[in-house]
Amino acid sequence: MPLHSLQARHHLIAAAILALAAPAAWAQPAAAAPAATAARAFDIAAQPLDAALSELARQAGVQLLAPAELVQGRAAPALRGTLAPAAAVERLLDGSGLAARINGSTLVIERAGPTASLAEVRVAARRASDGTTEGTGLYTSRVTSIASKTDQSFREIPQSVSVVTRQQLDDQLLLNVNDALKQMPGITVNRANFSAFDFYARGFQVTSMQIDGGAPLALGSYTYEPQQDMAFYDRVEVMRGASGLLGGMGDPGGIVNLARKKPLAENKLVFEQSVGRWDSNRTMLDATGALGFDGRVRGRAVAVYENRNYHLQDRSQEKPAIYGVLEADLTANTLLTVGASYGKQHENGYGDGMPRYSDGRPLGLARNTSLTQPWAFWDTRHSELFAQLEHRFANGWKLKTNLTQVKANANSTTAFVDGAIDPQTREGAYWGGGRYATSSQQDIVDVNLSGTFGLLGRTHELLLGADWQRAQGSWATGKPVDNWAVPADLFSGNAWNPDMNIPLNSIFDPWNQQQKGAYGVLRLHPSDRLHVIAGARLSRYDFLQQISSADAAGNRTVTSRTDFGEPTKVTPYGGVIYDLDSQWSTYVSYASIYKPQALLKAGPQPGTSLSPVKGKSYEAGFKGELLDGRLNATFSVFNVERTGTGVVDGRYPTSRDPWAGNCCYLPQGKVTSRGFDAEIGGEVQTGWQLAAGYTFNQTRDRSTATSYSTITPRHLLKLSTAYRLTGEWSNWQVGSSAHIQSKTSVKGSLYDANFNASPYTFAESGYAVVNAMVQYRIDPRWTLSLNLNNLLDKVYYERVGTASGGNWYGTPRNAVLTLRGQF
């Protein structure tokens, strides 16, 4: 195809993507000049210098590093007009005795003359290149490390990558991982129980989570349930598609990365106080700055206290948490980071959603119905220790070491109902629950070396690394004597008060999982426009689970034991990127993954573990990096395939407890997930931030010719936006977000007392949930924000369960008022 035809085609595609989400983006010409020279329209009122500089940095799309002791107490004149950022900041600093430098995308304020701190300059350069979003004011980031453990722009990654930035977390008041992923394009968040959620991408569950790009944590009840408070993190990233190169095992839907907040060179204190409906209260303090040695040692501490009720009866939560991190420049080329976090969570009430009538109709109960008891509780404690060492060699190569240990413990007594309701008698549900004691620990080590080398007159990149993951868990439970014996009155309510002073007689211990891996990625650049990526990972997996029963004296009898090892597996990865011009690229990629099935065994009894599930994904698309990196756009088509998932083997007695390693199962045929993503995120014009993503996804079980993941909507649109008004209204910011999806359903079988199965399908119609935000800047230090969630008070199910239970209403309309101060 002639070059001019190819360019015309990609410009048409670019126009279509932007026209769908942000027509006004075309009112701003694409900025190809560097940030220091590209002229921009500025509108900044006369105000204190620190506030004026923050506003300039926001409007220019750069980071600001301005020591508080230099800028506090000074005033700045009004600034309006079209100027290069370098010229604009000179006007604000005129007569102040201060000077400014623009280093890449970072604006550094220092004393005029030779007294500027070199440590602050080093921090500025690092912050500008590692994807940190704090202080940028953007709904996108310039780089990410989620796909290759090295800092790459979105255009350099041949898979779909999305980010929820610090600005979006603040604007939409996203307080935890679940909130953040609900805003993430292409991600389905499905409630698992009263406080935990499962995440799905492209029809498959996401079971791996990185922190700071290290080796992934395994997500699950025995291992790690993400409870992180977003006050500790700079951003949340997701890569959709198989991620075997990063984690070896898992499903081919995607992987999540959380990037922690790191210390800043300038002193900064942020205070937040939120109050909301149902007596919700939240306080947050975030302090950071230099601790000594001419700024070479820096620290940060974040503390959060949350105390809230829910719209559900007999449900409340108290959650204190603290996070601390130290960062030290051991040398000009060596950075050491150490930190820890600790949190407690007390949950009153438990509940497991609502049953349905046995014919599938909803019960029509009020949205505040919780179906638990006032004495039920769930207490958890979780801690995290981490250390990172980064060293840059004289030849430009970089060695990174990332260590993390996470621990969690929980104790609880639960009460919930289960059972389909007879439409005539309105009976059929019973009270159940018990005592639980769980604990888990994961240890993660990741070491990698990356750099460039020359070959055939071109410069290329290489990454080599190794990682180790060990997950250990235990679970012990005891059931009261009248468990599932007391009928539950769902319509009038009735008390259940069993004797919970019972022994823990069913014990999962030990539960151990270990993975060792080595990986490598080669990025070749045969020409200025063509980039070829090839990589592979070697992984070995070991698993041990033992289930025991204990008598009244505490003596254990082993009832099941699975000791399993998966031999070394290879997961390849590859991609090709072609730069159409300085802003747009097209790409294709292939990625793979595998998932062991130690607990699913093929017959005859006692059975042998099935071979691993195999997953692979193909993807092709276009990516745009516009407006000097302040706006990213992606359009991709994907095809994901998974084979070998275990299903019950009808030739043997039916097993209802796969967690015990029971027999017998068969490997499932091919499952496919196909569709496309269209996404845009960042600053579409001065003062207007937008993150929008549409996903079309169709999943099929090829062995049964039916839909595979019916909880994955075929159409999913997510939108978040915020706009800063101009002129006399510049103290006001307004915004909104929306979640719009097509219908979903669940399929299964309802069993009677004789275990005769009746198939069912329960559907949830498509729905839209809209949120709104308005913010007023009281003065340069204080802002007041009002977030209105479920603005239209939409009644919908955020999870459709079975006839027996697990049906959860979405949260009704509510408002949260937040006062934020920055010093």
PDB file of C-alpha atoms in Angstrom, residues 110-375:
ATOM      1  CA  GLU A 110      14.707  27.282  42.825  1.00  0.00           C
ATOM      2  CA  ARG A 111      16.551  30.314  44.107  1.00  0.00           C
ATOM      3  CA  ALA A 112      18.112  32.470  41.450  1.00  0.00           C
ATOM      4  CA  GLY A 113      21.847  31.806  41.284  1.00  0.00           C
ATOM      5  CA  PRO A 114      23.936  28.744  42.160  1.00  0.00           C
ATOM      6  CA  THR A 115      22.059  27.612  45.301  1.00  0.00           C
ATOM      7  CA  ALA A 116      19.533  25.188  43.798  1.00  0.00           C
ATOM      8  CA  SER A 117      19.416  21.700  45.366  1.00  0.00           C
ATOM      9  CA  LEU A 118      20.828  18.962  43.197  1.00  0.00           C
ATOM     10  CA  ALA A 119      18.875  16.362  45.186  1.00  0.00           C
ATOM     11  CA  GLU A 120      15.607  18.013  44.185  1.00  0.00           C
ATOM     12  CA  VAL A 121      16.696  17.992  40.551  1.00  0.00           C
ATOM     13  CA  ARG A 122      17.372  14.248  40.743  1.00  0.00           C
ATOM     14  CA  VAL A 123      13.952  13.652  42.283  1.00  0.00           C
ATOM     15  CA  ALA A 124      12.326  15.813  39.610  1.00  0.00           C
ATOM     16  CA  ALA A 125      13.929  13.831  36.822  1.00  0.00           C
ATOM     17  CA  ARG A 126      12.918  10.536  38.397  1.00  0.00           C
ATOM     18  CA  ARG A 127       9.329  11.633  39.036  1.00  0.00           C
ATOM     19  CA  ALA A 128       9.027  12.869  35.455  1.00  0.00           C
ATOM     20  CA  SER A 129      10.025   9.519  33.950  1.00  0.00           C
ATOM     21  CA  ASP A 130       8.431   6.825  36.139  1.00  0.00           C
ATOM     22  CA  GLY A 131       4.756   7.455  35.406  1.00  0.00           C
ATOM     23  CA  THR A 132       3.902   9.266  38.639  1.00  0.00           C
ATOM     24  CA  THR A 133       0.570  11.046  38.138  1.00  0.00           C
ATOM     25  CA  GLU A 134       0.376  13.016  41.380  1.00  0.00           C
ATOM     26  CA  GLY A 135       0.484  16.737  40.700  1.00  0.00           C
ATOM     27  CA  THR A 136      -0.029  16.426  36.943  1.00  0.00           C
ATOM     28  CA  GLY A 137      -3.791  17.025  37.097  1.00  0.00           C
ATOM     29  CA  LEU A 138      -4.182  14.569  34.202  1.00  0.00           C
ATOM     30  CA  TYR A 139      -6.470  11.582  33.597  1.00  0.00           C
ATOM     31  CA  THR A 140      -3.594   9.732  31.924  1.00  0.00           C
ATOM     32  CA  SER A 141       0.080   9.001  32.568  1.00  0.00           C
ATOM     33  CA  ARG A 142       3.006   9.388  30.230  1.00  0.00           C
ATOM     34  CA  VAL A 143       4.656   6.043  30.973  1.00  0.00           C
ATOM     35  CA  THR A 144       3.882   2.729  32.670  1.00  0.00           C
ATOM     36  CA  SER A 145       5.866  -0.344  33.706  1.00  0.00           C
ATOM     37  CA  ILE A 146       2.969  -2.798  33.848  1.00  0.00           C
ATOM     38  CA  ALA A 147       3.768  -4.592  30.579  1.00  0.00           C
ATOM     39  CA  SER A 148       7.545  -5.008  30.704  1.00  0.00           C
ATOM     40  CA  LYS A 149       8.880  -3.864  34.135  1.00  0.00           C
ATOM     41  CA  THR A 150      10.658  -1.003  32.378  1.00  0.00           C
ATOM     42  CA  ASP A 151       9.205   2.452  31.893  1.00  0.00           C
ATOM     43  CA  GLN A 152       7.448   2.582  28.515  1.00  0.00           C
ATOM     44  CA  SER A 153       4.962   4.967  26.982  1.00  0.00           C
ATOM     45  CA  PHE A 154       1.542   3.572  26.089  1.00  0.00           C
ATOM     46  CA  ARG A 155       2.536   3.542  22.406  1.00  0.00           C
ATOM     47  CA  GLU A 156       5.478   1.251  23.184  1.00  0.00           C
ATOM     48  CA  ILE A 157       3.204  -1.487  24.607  1.00  0.00           C
ATOM     49  CA  PRO A 158       1.485  -3.761  22.034  1.00  0.00           C
ATOM     50  CA  GLN A 159      -1.432  -4.537  24.366  1.00  0.00           C
ATOM     51  CA  SER A 160      -4.331  -2.544  25.812  1.00  0.00           C
ATOM     52  CA  VAL A 161      -3.295  -0.580  28.911  1.00  0.00           C
ATOM     53  CA  SER A 162      -5.512   1.694  31.025  1.00  0.00           C
ATOM     54  CA  VAL A 163      -4.837   3.862  34.058  1.00  0.00           C
ATOM     55  CA  VAL A 164      -6.823   5.566  36.810  1.00  0.00           C
ATOM     56  CA  THR A 165      -4.641   8.464  37.935  1.00  0.00           C
ATOM     57  CA  ARG A 166      -4.299  10.273  41.240  1.00  0.00           C
ATOM     58  CA  GLN A 167      -6.366  13.159  39.876  1.00  0.00           C
ATOM     59  CA  GLN A 168      -9.214  10.850  38.902  1.00  0.00           C
ATOM     60  CA  LEU A 169      -9.039   9.075  42.262  1.00  0.00           C
ATOM     61  CA  ASP A 170      -9.431  12.439  43.993  1.00  0.00           C
ATOM     62  CA  ASP A 171     -12.095  13.877  41.681  1.00  0.00           C
ATOM     63  CA  GLN A 172     -14.338  10.802  41.787  1.00  0.00           C
ATOM     64  CA  LEU A 173     -13.532  10.030  45.450  1.00  0.00           C
ATOM     65  CA  LEU A 174     -12.390   6.484  44.692  1.00  0.00           C
ATOM     66  CA  LEU A 175     -11.334   5.134  48.074  1.00  0.00           C
ATOM     67  CA  ASN A 176     -10.328   1.505  47.465  1.00  0.00           C
ATOM     68  CA  VAL A 177      -9.237  -0.910  44.760  1.00  0.00           C
ATOM     69  CA  ASN A 178     -12.809  -1.935  44.000  1.00  0.00           C
ATOM     70  CA  ASP A 179     -13.874   1.687  43.425  1.00  0.00           C
ATOM     71  CA  ALA A 180     -10.913   2.322  41.138  1.00  0.00           C
ATOM     72  CA  LEU A 181     -11.447  -0.782  39.014  1.00  0.00           C
ATOM     73  CA  LYS A 182     -15.144   0.028  38.652  1.00  0.00           C
ATOM     74  CA  GLN A 183     -13.978   3.104  36.717  1.00  0.00           C
ATOM     75  CA  MET A 184     -11.443   1.164  34.623  1.00  0.00           C
ATOM     76  CA  PRO A 185     -12.412   0.618  30.961  1.00  0.00           C
ATOM     77  CA  GLY A 186     -13.050  -2.999  30.014  1.00  0.00           C
ATOM     78  CA  ILE A 187     -13.162  -4.284  33.610  1.00  0.00           C
ATOM     79  CA  THR A 188     -16.184  -5.987  35.174  1.00  0.00           C
ATOM     80  CA  VAL A 189     -16.299  -5.795  38.980  1.00  0.00           C
ATOM     81  CA  ASN A 190     -18.540  -8.490  40.485  1.00  0.00           C
ATOM     82  CA  ARG A 191     -19.327  -8.673  44.185  1.00  0.00           C
ATOM     83  CA  ALA A 192     -18.093 -11.911  45.777  1.00  0.00           C
ATOM     84  CA  ASN A 193     -19.543 -11.378  49.270  1.00  0.00           C
ATOM     85  CA  PHE A 194     -20.403  -8.604  51.710  1.00  0.00           C
ATOM     86  CA  SER A 195     -16.977  -6.909  51.431  1.00  0.00           C
ATOM     87  CA  ALA A 196     -14.954  -8.573  48.650  1.00  0.00           C
ATOM     88  CA  PHE A 197     -15.141  -8.310  44.872  1.00  0.00           C
ATOM     89  CA  ASP A 198     -13.899 -10.309  41.888  1.00  0.00           C
ATOM     90  CA  PHE A 199     -12.481  -8.627  38.800  1.00  0.00           C
ATOM     91  CA  TYR A 200     -12.943  -9.758  35.198  1.00  0.00           C
ATOM     92  CA  ALA A 201     -11.339  -8.655  31.940  1.00  0.00           C
ATOM     93  CA  ARG A 202     -12.421  -9.957  28.551  1.00  0.00           C
ATOM     94  CA  GLY A 203     -14.597 -12.566  30.250  1.00  0.00           C
ATOM     95  CA  PHE A 204     -11.909 -14.095  32.490  1.00  0.00           C
ATOM     96  CA  GLN A 205     -11.197 -13.512  36.158  1.00  0.00           C
ATOM     97  CA  VAL A 206      -8.148 -11.405  37.002  1.00  0.00           C
ATOM     98  CA  THR A 207      -6.179 -13.394  39.583  1.00  0.00           C
ATOM     99  CA  SER A 208      -2.852 -11.514  39.660  1.00  0.00           C
ATOM    100  CA  MET A 209      -1.971  -8.103  41.079  1.00  0.00           C
ATOM    101  CA  GLN A 210       1.387  -6.357  40.939  1.00  0.00           C
ATOM    102  CA  ILE A 211       2.530  -3.617  43.289  1.00  0.00           C
ATOM    103  CA  ASP A 212       5.100  -1.198  41.870  1.00  0.00           C
ATOM    104  CA  GLY A 213       5.606  -3.520  38.911  1.00  0.00           C
ATOM    105  CA  GLY A 214       7.051  -6.364  40.985  1.00  0.00           C
ATOM    106  CA  ALA A 215       6.233 -10.055  40.837  1.00  0.00           C
ATOM    107  CA  PRO A 216       2.450 -10.491  41.042  1.00  0.00           C
ATOM    108  CA  LEU A 217       0.506 -11.381  44.148  1.00  0.00           C
ATOM    109  CA  ALA A 218      -2.007 -14.210  43.795  1.00  0.00           C
ATOM    110  CA  LEU A 219      -5.568 -13.054  44.510  1.00  0.00           C
ATOM    111  CA  GLY A 220      -7.930 -15.406  46.320  1.00  0.00           C
ATOM    112  CA  SER A 221      -9.567 -16.361  49.585  1.00  0.00           C
ATOM    113  CA  TYR A 222      -6.604 -18.427  50.751  1.00  0.00           C
ATOM    114  CA  THR A 223      -3.980 -15.977  49.540  1.00  0.00           C
ATOM    115  CA  TYR A 224      -4.687 -12.277  49.202  1.00  0.00           C
ATOM    116  CA  GLU A 225      -7.844 -10.175  49.036  1.00  0.00           C
ATOM    117  CA  PRO A 226      -7.022  -6.590  48.026  1.00  0.00           C
ATOM    118  CA  GLN A 227      -8.022  -4.211  50.821  1.00  0.00           C
ATOM    119  CA  GLN A 228      -5.681  -1.346  49.959  1.00  0.00           C
ATOM    120  CA  ASP A 229      -6.812   2.177  50.677  1.00  0.00           C
ATOM    121  CA  MET A 230      -6.238   4.360  47.638  1.00  0.00           C
ATOM    122  CA  ALA A 231      -4.773   7.112  49.839  1.00  0.00           C
ATOM    123  CA  PHE A 232      -1.548   5.064  49.759  1.00  0.00           C
ATOM    124  CA  TYR A 233      -1.305   4.874  45.968  1.00  0.00           C
ATOM    125  CA  ASP A 234      -0.500   7.151  43.071  1.00  0.00           C
ATOM    126  CA  ARG A 235      -2.434   5.256  40.392  1.00  0.00           C
ATOM    127  CA  VAL A 236      -4.003   1.964  39.320  1.00  0.00           C
ATOM    128  CA  GLU A 237      -3.025   0.367  36.005  1.00  0.00           C
ATOM    129  CA  VAL A 238      -4.534  -2.551  34.098  1.00  0.00           C
ATOM    130  CA  MET A 239      -3.187  -4.446  31.121  1.00  0.00           C
ATOM    131  CA  ARG A 240      -5.831  -6.521  29.362  1.00  0.00           C
ATOM    132  CA  GLY A 241      -4.927  -9.785  27.678  1.00  0.00           C
ATOM    133  CA  ALA A 242      -2.659 -12.652  28.690  1.00  0.00           C
ATOM    134  CA  SER A 243       0.154 -11.662  31.057  1.00  0.00           C
ATOM    135  CA  GLY A 244       2.240 -14.824  31.238  1.00  0.00           C
ATOM    136  CA  LEU A 245       5.467 -12.892  30.720  1.00  0.00           C
ATOM    137  CA  LEU A 246       4.878 -11.015  33.986  1.00  0.00           C
ATOM    138  CA  GLY A 247       3.352 -13.674  36.193  1.00  0.00           C
ATOM    139  CA  GLY A 248       3.521 -17.034  34.460  1.00  0.00           C
ATOM    140  CA  MET A 249       0.221 -18.409  35.652  1.00  0.00           C
ATOM    141  CA  GLY A 250      -3.342 -17.117  35.751  1.00  0.00           C
ATOM    142  CA  ASP A 251      -6.206 -16.450  33.399  1.00  0.00           C
ATOM    143  CA  PRO A 252      -5.747 -14.671  30.047  1.00  0.00           C
ATOM    144  CA  GLY A 253      -7.981 -11.703  30.921  1.00  0.00           C
ATOM    145  CA  GLY A 254      -5.381  -9.325  32.320  1.00  0.00           C
ATOM    146  CA  ILE A 255      -3.331  -8.118  35.273  1.00  0.00           C
ATOM    147  CA  VAL A 256      -3.576  -5.177  37.716  1.00  0.00           C
ATOM    148  CA  ASN A 257      -0.700  -2.997  38.936  1.00  0.00           C
ATOM    149  CA  LEU A 258      -0.856  -0.618  41.905  1.00  0.00           C
ATOM    150  CA  ALA A 259       1.779   2.130  42.070  1.00  0.00           C
ATOM    151  CA  ARG A 260       2.526   3.372  45.568  1.00  0.00           C
ATOM    152  CA  LYS A 261       2.904   7.020  46.493  1.00  0.00           C
ATOM    153  CA  LYS A 262       6.568   7.939  46.931  1.00  0.00           C
ATOM    154  CA  PRO A 263       8.199  10.806  48.858  1.00  0.00           C
ATOM    155  CA  LEU A 264       8.452  14.245  47.277  1.00  0.00           C
ATOM    156  CA  ALA A 265      11.409  16.611  47.564  1.00  0.00           C
ATOM    157  CA  GLU A 266       9.296  19.578  48.688  1.00  0.00           C
ATOM    158  CA  ASN A 267       7.468  19.684  52.013  1.00  0.00           C
ATOM    159  CA  LYS A 268       3.774  19.069  51.576  1.00  0.00           C
ATOM    160  CA  LEU A 269       0.856  18.300  53.870  1.00  0.00           C
ATOM    161  CA  VAL A 270      -2.600  17.295  52.660  1.00  0.00           C
ATOM    162  CA  PHE A 271      -5.630  17.014  54.952  1.00  0.00           C
ATOM    163  CA  GLU A 272      -8.998  15.597  53.937  1.00  0.00           C
ATOM    164  CA  GLN A 273     -12.218  15.250  55.879  1.00  0.00           C
ATOM    165  CA  SER A 274     -15.257  13.594  54.312  1.00  0.00           C
ATOM    166  CA  VAL A 275     -18.790  13.152  55.626  1.00  0.00           C
ATOM    167  CA  GLY A 276     -21.587  11.394  53.822  1.00  0.00           C
ATOM    168  CA  ARG A 277     -24.900   9.637  53.912  1.00  0.00           C
ATOM    169  CA  TRP A 278     -25.456   6.820  56.420  1.00  0.00           C
ATOM    170  CA  ASP A 279     -23.123   8.519  58.921  1.00  0.00           C
ATOM    171  CA  SER A 280     -19.984   7.890  56.918  1.00  0.00           C
ATOM    172  CA  ASN A 281     -16.875   9.723  58.130  1.00  0.00           C
ATOM    173  CA  ARG A 282     -13.345   9.628  56.773  1.00  0.00           C
ATOM    174  CA  THR A 283     -10.191  11.523  57.742  1.00  0.00           C
ATOM    175  CA  MET A 284      -6.902  11.442  55.827  1.00  0.00           C
ATOM    176  CA  LEU A 285      -3.485  13.034  56.458  1.00  0.00           C
ATOM    177  CA  ASP A 286      -0.636  12.849  53.925  1.00  0.00           C
ATOM    178  CA  ALA A 287       2.736  14.408  54.817  1.00  0.00           C
ATOM    179  CA  THR A 288       5.897  14.296  52.699  1.00  0.00           C
ATOM    180  CA  GLY A 289       9.178  16.131  52.229  1.00  0.00           C
ATOM    181  CA  ALA A 290      12.952  16.116  52.632  1.00  0.00           C
ATOM    182  CA  LEU A 291      14.309  14.716  55.919  1.00  0.00           C
ATOM    183  CA  GLY A 292      17.943  15.768  55.655  1.00  0.00           C
ATOM    184  CA  PHE A 293      21.282  15.293  53.931  1.00  0.00           C
ATOM    185  CA  ASP A 294      20.562  18.116  51.478  1.00  0.00           C
ATOM    186  CA  GLY A 295      17.348  16.434  50.362  1.00  0.00           C
ATOM    187  CA  ARG A 296      18.949  13.067  49.658  1.00  0.00           C
ATOM    188  CA  VAL A 297      16.680  11.417  52.254  1.00  0.00           C
ATOM    189  CA  ARG A 298      12.954  11.919  51.880  1.00  0.00           C
ATOM    190  CA  GLY A 299       9.923  10.510  53.628  1.00  0.00           C
ATOM    191  CA  ARG A 300       6.187  10.196  53.404  1.00  0.00           C
ATOM    192  CA  ALA A 301       3.461   9.116  55.827  1.00  0.00           C
ATOM    193  CA  VAL A 302      -0.255   8.652  55.170  1.00  0.00           C
ATOM    194  CA  ALA A 303      -2.866   7.957  57.844  1.00  0.00           C
ATOM    195  CA  VAL A 304      -6.546   7.162  57.255  1.00  0.00           C
ATOM    196  CA  TYR A 305      -9.440   6.615  59.627  1.00  0.00           C
ATOM    197  CA  GLU A 306     -12.838   5.606  58.284  1.00  0.00           C
ATOM    198  CA  ASN A 307     -16.003   4.912  60.247  1.00  0.00           C
ATOM    199  CA  ARG A 308     -19.204   4.329  58.352  1.00  0.00           C
ATOM    200  CA  ASN A 309     -22.579   2.670  58.209  1.00  0.00           C
ATOM    201  CA  TYR A 310     -24.080   1.254  55.030  1.00  0.00           C
ATOM    202  CA  HIS A 311     -27.456   1.437  53.376  1.00  0.00           C
ATOM    203  CA  LEU A 312     -27.884  -2.165  54.557  1.00  0.00           C
ATOM    204  CA  GLN A 313     -29.356  -2.965  57.965  1.00  0.00           C
ATOM    205  CA  ASP A 314     -26.949  -4.291  60.608  1.00  0.00           C
ATOM    206  CA  ARG A 315     -23.894  -3.290  58.537  1.00  0.00           C
ATOM    207  CA  SER A 316     -21.109  -0.916  59.548  1.00  0.00           C
ATOM    208  CA  GLN A 317     -17.343  -0.620  59.239  1.00  0.00           C
ATOM    209  CA  GLU A 318     -14.437   0.895  61.141  1.00  0.00           C
ATOM    210  CA  LYS A 319     -11.091   1.036  59.332  1.00  0.00           C
ATOM    211  CA  PRO A 320      -7.874   2.727  60.536  1.00  0.00           C
ATOM    212  CA  ALA A 321      -4.765   2.368  58.340  1.00  0.00           C
ATOM    213  CA  ILE A 322      -1.283   3.882  58.090  1.00  0.00           C
ATOM    214  CA  TYR A 323       1.428   3.894  55.422  1.00  0.00           C
ATOM    215  CA  GLY A 324       5.046   5.081  55.580  1.00  0.00           C
ATOM    216  CA  VAL A 325       7.888   5.153  53.064  1.00  0.00           C
ATOM    217  CA  LEU A 326      11.499   6.398  53.082  1.00  0.00           C
ATOM    218  CA  GLU A 327      13.571   7.114  50.009  1.00  0.00           C
ATOM    219  CA  ALA A 328      17.350   7.668  50.049  1.00  0.00           C
ATOM    220  CA  ASP A 329      19.833   8.593  47.318  1.00  0.00           C
ATOM    221  CA  LEU A 330      22.689   6.358  48.500  1.00  0.00           C
ATOM    222  CA  THR A 331      24.710   7.718  45.594  1.00  0.00           C
ATOM    223  CA  ALA A 332      23.905   9.845  42.572  1.00  0.00           C
ATOM    224  CA  ASN A 333      22.948   6.590  40.781  1.00  0.00           C
ATOM    225  CA  THR A 334      21.567   4.413  43.599  1.00  0.00           C
ATOM    226  CA  LEU A 335      18.092   4.816  45.087  1.00  0.00           C
ATOM    227  CA  LEU A 336      16.859   2.832  48.093  1.00  0.00           C
ATOM    228  CA  THR A 337      13.180   2.755  49.033  1.00  0.00           C
ATOM    229  CA  VAL A 338      11.765   1.048  52.134  1.00  0.00           C
ATOM    230  CA  GLY A 339       8.262   1.186  53.547  1.00  0.00           C
ATOM    231  CA  ALA A 340       5.411  -0.475  55.368  1.00  0.00           C
ATOM    232  CA  SER A 341       1.660  -0.273  55.837  1.00  0.00           C
ATOM    233  CA  TYR A 342      -0.712  -1.594  58.479  1.00  0.00           C
ATOM    234  CA  GLY A 343      -4.480  -1.619  58.696  1.00  0.00           C
ATOM    235  CA  LYS A 344      -7.354  -3.032  60.694  1.00  0.00           C
ATOM    236  CA  GLN A 345     -10.913  -3.505  59.590  1.00  0.00           C
ATOM    237  CA  HIS A 346     -13.910  -4.249  61.787  1.00  0.00           C
ATOM    238  CA  GLU A 347     -17.062  -5.209  59.896  1.00  0.00           C
ATOM    239  CA  ASN A 348     -20.393  -5.534  61.666  1.00  0.00           C
ATOM    240  CA  GLY A 349     -22.810  -7.830  59.903  1.00  0.00           C
ATOM    241  CA  TYR A 350     -22.050 -10.326  57.170  1.00  0.00           C
ATOM    242  CA  GLY A 351     -24.808 -11.323  54.768  1.00  0.00           C
ATOM    243  CA  ASP A 352     -24.571 -13.092  51.431  1.00  0.00           C
ATOM    244  CA  GLY A 353     -27.071 -11.215  49.313  1.00  0.00           C
ATOM    245  CA  MET A 354     -30.637 -12.244  48.652  1.00  0.00           C
ATOM    246  CA  PRO A 355     -32.239 -15.461  47.400  1.00  0.00           C
ATOM    247  CA  ARG A 356     -34.900 -15.529  44.692  1.00  0.00           C
ATOM    248  CA  TYR A 357     -38.170 -17.310  44.260  1.00  0.00           C
ATOM    249  CA  SER A 358     -37.615 -20.831  43.012  1.00  0.00           C
ATOM    250  CA  ASP A 359     -39.060 -19.826  39.628  1.00  0.00           C
ATOM    251  CA  GLY A 360     -36.349 -17.174  39.296  1.00  0.00           C
ATOM    252  CA  ARG A 361     -38.366 -14.046  40.056  1.00  0.00           C
ATOM    253  CA  PRO A 362     -36.762 -11.493  42.415  1.00  0.00           C
ATOM    254  CA  LEU A 363     -38.259 -11.228  45.898  1.00  0.00           C
ATOM    255  CA  GLY A 364     -38.858  -7.484  45.706  1.00  0.00           C
ATOM    256  CA  LEU A 365     -37.315  -6.812  49.112  1.00  0.00           C
ATOM    257  CA  ALA A 366     -36.152  -3.328  50.048  1.00  0.00           C
ATOM    258  CA  ARG A 367     -32.609  -2.331  49.090  1.00  0.00           C
ATOM    259  CA  ASN A 368     -31.609  -2.000  52.739  1.00  0.00           C
ATOM    260  CA  THR A 369     -32.321  -5.679  53.445  1.00  0.00           C
ATOM    261  CA  SER A 370     -29.114  -7.377  54.585  1.00  0.00           C
ATOM    262  CA  LEU A 371     -30.277 -10.817  55.816  1.00  0.00           C
ATOM    263  CA  THR A 372     -27.686 -11.089  58.561  1.00  0.00           C
ATOM    264  CA  GLN A 373     -27.715 -10.769  62.360  1.00  0.00           C
ATOM    265  CA  PRO A 374     -26.498  -7.863  64.545  1.00  0.00           C
ATOM    266  CA  TRP A 375     -23.937 -10.080  66.310  1.00  0.00           C
TER     267      TRP A 375
END
